[in-house]
PDB file of C-alpha atoms in Angstrom:
ATOM      1  CA  LEU A  24      -9.747  -3.265  -6.590  1.00 86.00           C
ATOM      2  CA  VAL A  25      -8.319  -3.341  -3.058  1.00 87.00           C
ATOM      3  CA  ALA A  26     -10.118  -3.819   0.262  1.00 87.00           C
ATOM      4  CA  THR A  27      -8.712  -3.895   3.800  1.00 87.00           C
ATOM      5  CA  THR A  28     -10.074  -5.536   6.952  1.00 86.00           C
ATOM      6  CA  LEU A  29     -10.151  -5.401  10.716  1.00 85.00           C
ATOM      7  CA  GLU A  30      -8.167  -8.665  10.699  1.00 87.00           C
ATOM      8  CA  SER A  31      -5.029  -7.044   9.208  1.00 86.00           C
ATOM      9  CA  ARG A  32      -5.652  -8.337   5.712  1.00 88.00           C
ATOM     10  CA  VAL A  33      -5.322  -6.743   2.289  1.00 88.00           C
ATOM     11  CA  HIS A  34      -7.580  -8.208  -0.419  1.00 89.00           C
ATOM     12  CA  VAL A  35      -6.635  -7.468  -4.046  1.00 89.00           C
ATOM     13  CA  PHE A  36      -9.085  -8.316  -6.844  1.00 89.00           C
ATOM     14  CA  ASP A  37      -8.321  -8.398 -10.574  1.00 87.00           C
ATOM     15  CA  LEU A  38     -11.555  -7.320 -12.243  1.00 85.00           C
ATOM     16  CA  ARG A  39     -10.408  -8.002 -15.782  1.00 83.00           C
ATOM     17  CA  THR A  40     -11.762 -11.579 -16.024  1.00 81.00           C
ATOM     18  CA  PHE A  41     -14.907 -12.906 -14.347  1.00 85.00           C
ATOM     19  CA  HIS A  42     -15.385 -16.667 -14.065  1.00 86.00           C
ATOM     20  CA  PRO A  43     -18.999 -17.821 -13.536  1.00 87.00           C
ATOM     21  CA  GLU A  44     -18.048 -20.288 -10.761  1.00 87.00           C
ATOM     22  CA  HIS A  45     -14.871 -18.846  -9.229  1.00 87.00           C
ATOM     23  CA  GLY A  46     -15.603 -15.134  -9.629  1.00 88.00           C
ATOM     24  CA  TYR A  47     -12.752 -12.651  -9.968  1.00 90.00           C
ATOM     25  CA  ALA A  48      -9.122 -13.581  -9.396  1.00 88.00           C
ATOM     26  CA  SER A  49      -7.951 -12.383  -5.993  1.00 88.00           C
ATOM     27  CA  LEU A  50      -5.212 -12.649  -3.417  1.00 88.00           C
ATOM     28  CA  VAL A  51      -5.109 -12.035   0.320  1.00 90.00           C
ATOM     29  CA  GLU A  52      -2.040 -10.796   2.218  1.00 88.00           C
ATOM     30  CA  THR A  53      -1.563 -10.073   5.907  1.00 87.00           C
ATOM     31  CA  GLY A  54      -0.671  -6.407   6.323  1.00 78.00           C
ATOM     32  CA  GLN A  55       0.109  -4.547   9.522  1.00 79.00           C
ATOM     33  CA  LYS A  56      -0.211  -6.250  12.895  1.00 81.00           C
ATOM     34  CA  SER A  57      -3.376  -4.257  13.543  1.00 87.00           C
ATOM     35  CA  THR A  58      -6.559  -3.152  11.830  1.00 88.00           C
ATOM     36  CA  ILE A  59      -5.909  -1.668   8.411  1.00 89.00           C
ATOM     37  CA  TRP A  60      -7.971   1.502   8.239  1.00 89.00           C
ATOM     38  CA  GLY A  61      -7.684   2.119   4.538  1.00 90.00           C
ATOM     39  CA  VAL A  62      -5.676   1.997   1.334  1.00 91.00           C
ATOM     40  CA  ARG A  63      -4.777   4.672  -1.237  1.00 92.00           C
ATOM     41  CA  HIS A  64      -3.283   4.116  -4.690  1.00 90.00           C
ATOM     42  CA  LEU A  65      -0.581   6.432  -5.981  1.00 89.00           C
ATOM     43  CA  PRO A  66      -2.402   8.484  -8.680  1.00 87.00           C
ATOM     44  CA  GLN A  67       0.570   8.361 -11.041  1.00 83.00           C
ATOM     45  CA  ASN A  68       0.990   4.568 -10.742  1.00 83.00           C
ATOM     46  CA  ARG A  69      -1.970   2.406  -9.743  1.00 84.00           C
ATOM     47  CA  ASP A  70       0.357  -0.526  -9.007  1.00 86.00           C
ATOM     48  CA  LEU A  71       1.692   1.295  -5.913  1.00 89.00           C
ATOM     49  CA  MET A  72      -0.484   1.704  -2.833  1.00 90.00           C
ATOM     50  CA  ALA A  73      -0.200   2.714   0.805  1.00 91.00           C
ATOM     51  CA  THR A  74      -2.134   1.035   3.612  1.00 92.00           C
ATOM     52  CA  LEU A  75      -3.031   2.838   6.844  1.00 91.00           C
ATOM     53  CA  GLY A  76      -2.486   0.920  10.045  1.00 89.00           C
ATOM     54  CA  GLY A  77      -4.255   1.040  13.347  1.00 89.00           C
ATOM     55  CA  ASN A  78      -0.772   0.829  14.866  1.00 90.00           C
ATOM     56  CA  GLY A  79       0.240   4.186  13.340  1.00 89.00           C
ATOM     57  CA  ALA A  80       2.174   2.621  10.449  1.00 90.00           C
ATOM     58  CA  VAL A  81       2.038   3.186   6.707  1.00 91.00           C
ATOM     59  CA  ASN A  82       2.952   0.249   4.467  1.00 90.00           C
ATOM     60  CA  LEU A  83       3.889   0.768   0.826  1.00 90.00           C
ATOM     61  CA  TYR A  84       3.023  -2.101  -1.533  1.00 90.00           C
ATOM     62  CA  LYS A  85       3.520  -2.856  -5.208  1.00 89.00           C
ATOM     63  CA  TYR A  86       1.127  -5.084  -7.136  1.00 89.00           C
ATOM     64  CA  ASN A  87       2.975  -7.282  -9.640  1.00 89.00           C
ATOM     65  CA  TYR A  88       0.855  -8.509 -12.531  1.00 88.00           C
ATOM     66  CA  PRO A  89       1.155 -12.196 -13.510  1.00 88.00           C
ATOM     67  CA  PRO A  90       2.729 -13.065 -16.878  1.00 88.00           C
ATOM     68  CA  GLN A  91      -0.651 -14.375 -18.024  1.00 87.00           C
ATOM     69  CA  ARG A  92      -3.800 -12.586 -16.770  1.00 84.00           C
ATOM     70  CA  SER A  93      -6.190 -15.469 -17.533  1.00 86.00           C
ATOM     71  CA  ILE A  94      -6.082 -19.191 -18.206  1.00 87.00           C
ATOM     72  CA  ASP A  95      -8.524 -21.690 -19.674  1.00 87.00           C
ATOM     73  CA  ASP A  96     -10.360 -23.572 -16.903  1.00 86.00           C
ATOM     74  CA  GLY A  97     -10.582 -26.761 -18.979  1.00 86.00           C
ATOM     75  CA  ASN A  98     -14.221 -26.096 -19.896  1.00 87.00           C
ATOM     76  CA  GLY A  99     -13.468 -23.381 -22.426  1.00 87.00           C
ATOM     77  CA  LYS A 100     -14.030 -20.520 -19.967  1.00 88.00           C
ATOM     78  CA  ALA A 101     -11.442 -17.926 -19.048  1.00 86.00           C
ATOM     79  CA  LYS A 102     -10.387 -17.891 -15.396  1.00 88.00           C
ATOM     80  CA  GLY A 103      -8.481 -14.922 -14.004  1.00 87.00           C
ATOM     81  CA  VAL A 104      -5.023 -15.237 -12.478  1.00 87.00           C
ATOM     82  CA  ALA A 105      -4.036 -13.005  -9.558  1.00 89.00           C
ATOM     83  CA  GLY A 106      -0.635 -11.375  -9.348  1.00 89.00           C
ATOM     84  CA  THR A 107       1.465 -10.878  -6.229  1.00 90.00           C
ATOM     85  CA  LEU A 108       1.632  -8.133  -3.631  1.00 90.00           C
ATOM     86  CA  GLU A 109       5.119  -7.013  -2.592  1.00 90.00           C
ATOM     87  CA  LEU A 110       5.741  -5.050   0.599  1.00 89.00           C
ATOM     88  CA  LEU A 111       8.231  -2.360  -0.393  1.00 86.00           C
ATOM     89  CA  ASN A 112       8.497  -0.542   2.902  1.00 85.00           C
ATOM     90  CA  SER A 113       6.862   0.122   6.234  1.00 88.00           C
ATOM     91  CA  VAL A 114       7.252   3.048   8.591  1.00 88.00           C
ATOM     92  CA  GLU A 115       5.633   3.670  11.969  1.00 88.00           C
ATOM     93  CA  LEU A 116       4.673   7.330  12.255  1.00 86.00           C
ATOM     94  CA  GLY A 117       2.903   7.326  15.611  1.00 84.00           C
ATOM     95  CA  GLN A 118       1.128   5.317  18.284  1.00 87.00           C
ATOM     96  CA  GLN A 119      -2.444   6.063  17.210  1.00 91.00           C
ATOM     97  CA  PRO A 120      -4.274   4.794  14.107  1.00 92.00           C
ATOM     98  CA  ILE A 121      -3.841   6.693  10.867  1.00 92.00           C
ATOM     99  CA  SER A 122      -7.359   7.769  10.035  1.00 90.00           C
ATOM    100  CA  SER A 123      -6.841   9.793   6.861  1.00 92.00           C
ATOM    101  CA  PHE A 124      -4.350   9.702   3.989  1.00 93.00           C
ATOM    102  CA  ASP A 125      -4.197  11.173   0.503  1.00 92.00           C
ATOM    103  CA  TRP A 126      -1.634  11.448  -2.296  1.00 92.00           C
ATOM    104  CA  HIS A 127      -1.137  14.699  -4.190  1.00 91.00           C
ATOM    105  CA  ALA A 128      -2.654  14.408  -7.659  1.00 89.00           C
ATOM    106  CA  ASP A 129       0.259  16.096  -9.467  1.00 85.00           C
ATOM    107  CA  LYS A 130       3.357  15.855  -7.242  1.00 85.00           C
ATOM    108  CA  ILE A 131       4.473  12.236  -7.320  1.00 83.00           C
ATOM    109  CA  GLY A 132       5.220  10.895  -3.839  1.00 85.00           C
ATOM    110  CA  LEU A 133       3.775  13.848  -1.902  1.00 88.00           C
ATOM    111  CA  SER A 134       1.100  12.905   0.614  1.00 90.00           C
ATOM    112  CA  VAL A 135      -0.621  14.091   3.768  1.00 92.00           C
ATOM    113  CA  LEU A 136      -2.005  12.045   6.638  1.00 91.00           C
ATOM    114  CA  SER A 137      -3.688  12.491   9.970  1.00 91.00           C
ATOM    115  CA  ALA A 138      -3.969  10.254  13.001  1.00 91.00           C
ATOM    116  CA  LEU A 139      -6.279   9.917  15.974  1.00 92.00           C
ATOM    117  CA  ASP A 140      -3.676  11.647  18.141  1.00 89.00           C
ATOM    118  CA  GLN A 141      -4.782  14.854  16.329  1.00 89.00           C
ATOM    119  CA  THR A 142      -1.579  15.201  14.317  1.00 89.00           C
ATOM    120  CA  CYS A 143      -1.293  16.064  10.657  1.00 90.00           C
ATOM    121  CA  LYS A 144       1.872  15.058   8.797  1.00 89.00           C
ATOM    122  CA  VAL A 145       3.279  15.587   5.353  1.00 90.00           C
ATOM    123  CA  MET A 146       5.027  12.545   3.919  1.00 87.00           C
ATOM    124  CA  ILE A 147       7.257  12.500   0.857  1.00 85.00           C
ATOM    125  CA  VAL A 148       8.062   9.207  -0.847  1.00 82.00           C
ATOM    126  CA  THR A 149      11.091   9.734  -3.062  1.00 72.00           C
ATOM    127  CA  LYS A 150      12.728   7.414  -5.554  1.00 63.00           C
ATOM    128  CA  LEU A 151       9.790   5.058  -5.486  1.00 59.00           C
ATOM    129  CA  ASN A 152      11.958   2.322  -6.935  1.00 48.00           C
ATOM    130  CA  LEU A 153      13.953   2.506  -3.655  1.00 43.00           C
ATOM    131  CA  CYS A 154      10.968   3.527  -1.507  1.00 41.00           C
ATOM    132  CA  LEU A 155      12.494   6.207   0.670  1.00 39.00           C
ATOM    133  CA  LEU A 156      10.002   7.614   3.158  1.00 44.00           C
ATOM    134  CA  TYR A 157      10.390  11.034   4.755  1.00 42.00           C
ATOM    135  CA  THR A 158       8.050  12.701   7.210  1.00 42.00           C
ATOM    136  CA  SER A 159       7.901  16.416   7.839  1.00 42.00           C
ATOM    137  CA  ASP A 160       8.774  15.872  11.521  1.00 42.00           C
ATOM    138  CA  ALA A 161      11.769  13.683  10.736  1.00 41.00           C
ATOM    139  CA  ALA A 162      13.221  16.016   8.137  1.00 40.00           C
ATOM    140  CA  ASP A 163      13.690  18.564  10.929  1.00 39.00           C
ATOM    141  CA  ASP A 164      15.147  16.048  13.382  1.00 39.00           C
ATOM    142  CA  LEU A 165      17.426  14.319  10.838  1.00 38.00           C
ATOM    143  CA  LEU A 166      17.046  10.916  12.477  1.00 41.00           C
ATOM    144  CA  CYS A 167      17.919   8.110  10.100  1.00 41.00           C
ATOM    145  CA  VAL A 168      17.257   4.384  10.189  1.00 39.00           C
ATOM    146  CA  ASP A 169      18.564   1.902   7.649  1.00 37.00           C
ATOM    147  CA  LEU A 170      16.106  -0.935   6.960  1.00 37.00           C
ATOM    148  CA  GLY A 171      17.428  -3.466   4.490  1.00 37.00           C
ATOM    149  CA  GLY A 172      19.270  -0.945   2.371  1.00 39.00           C
ATOM    150  CA  ARG A 173      16.406   1.543   2.378  1.00 41.00           C
ATOM    151  CA  ARG A 174      17.186   4.727   4.260  1.00 44.00           C
ATOM    152  CA  ILE A 175      14.187   6.002   6.192  1.00 47.00           C
ATOM    153  CA  ILE A 176      14.028   9.232   8.088  1.00 47.00           C
ATOM    154  CA  LYS A 177      11.291   9.076  10.678  1.00 46.00           C
ATOM    155  CA  LYS A 178       9.861  10.736  13.755  1.00 44.00           C
ATOM    156  CA  LYS A 179      11.342  10.089  17.231  1.00 44.00           C
TER     157      LYS A 179
END
């Protein structure tokens, strides 16, 4: 389960193990440098998710499960262990908040988003192990930026 906040945080909960005193295992990461308007999991792989920033950015994350999902709390009760959240890539697609985002149910990596500047964009994430992000606007302009070995084509 994932929740986002006005304070730029991403909360990830592992609902597999509930501890009567500590609740569910969870982790908190700071996301974009603005309000995070939402999160959407890739339908074909629930470990991958995109967050929607109030700064017009989309961040792509991967949830890494821990080697052991629960431990004994010393009183004979199972206590959940949270994994880690890895930022795979980030791309700024505009100046206004991204208000809507959805992945295609069948075409892996195909998505559509809209922003408060009244734009609608198609985004294709290819080679998810390398996290290449393409926007429909950028594909026409052929502008390229290299960020840490990941080639990103993005809007001017």
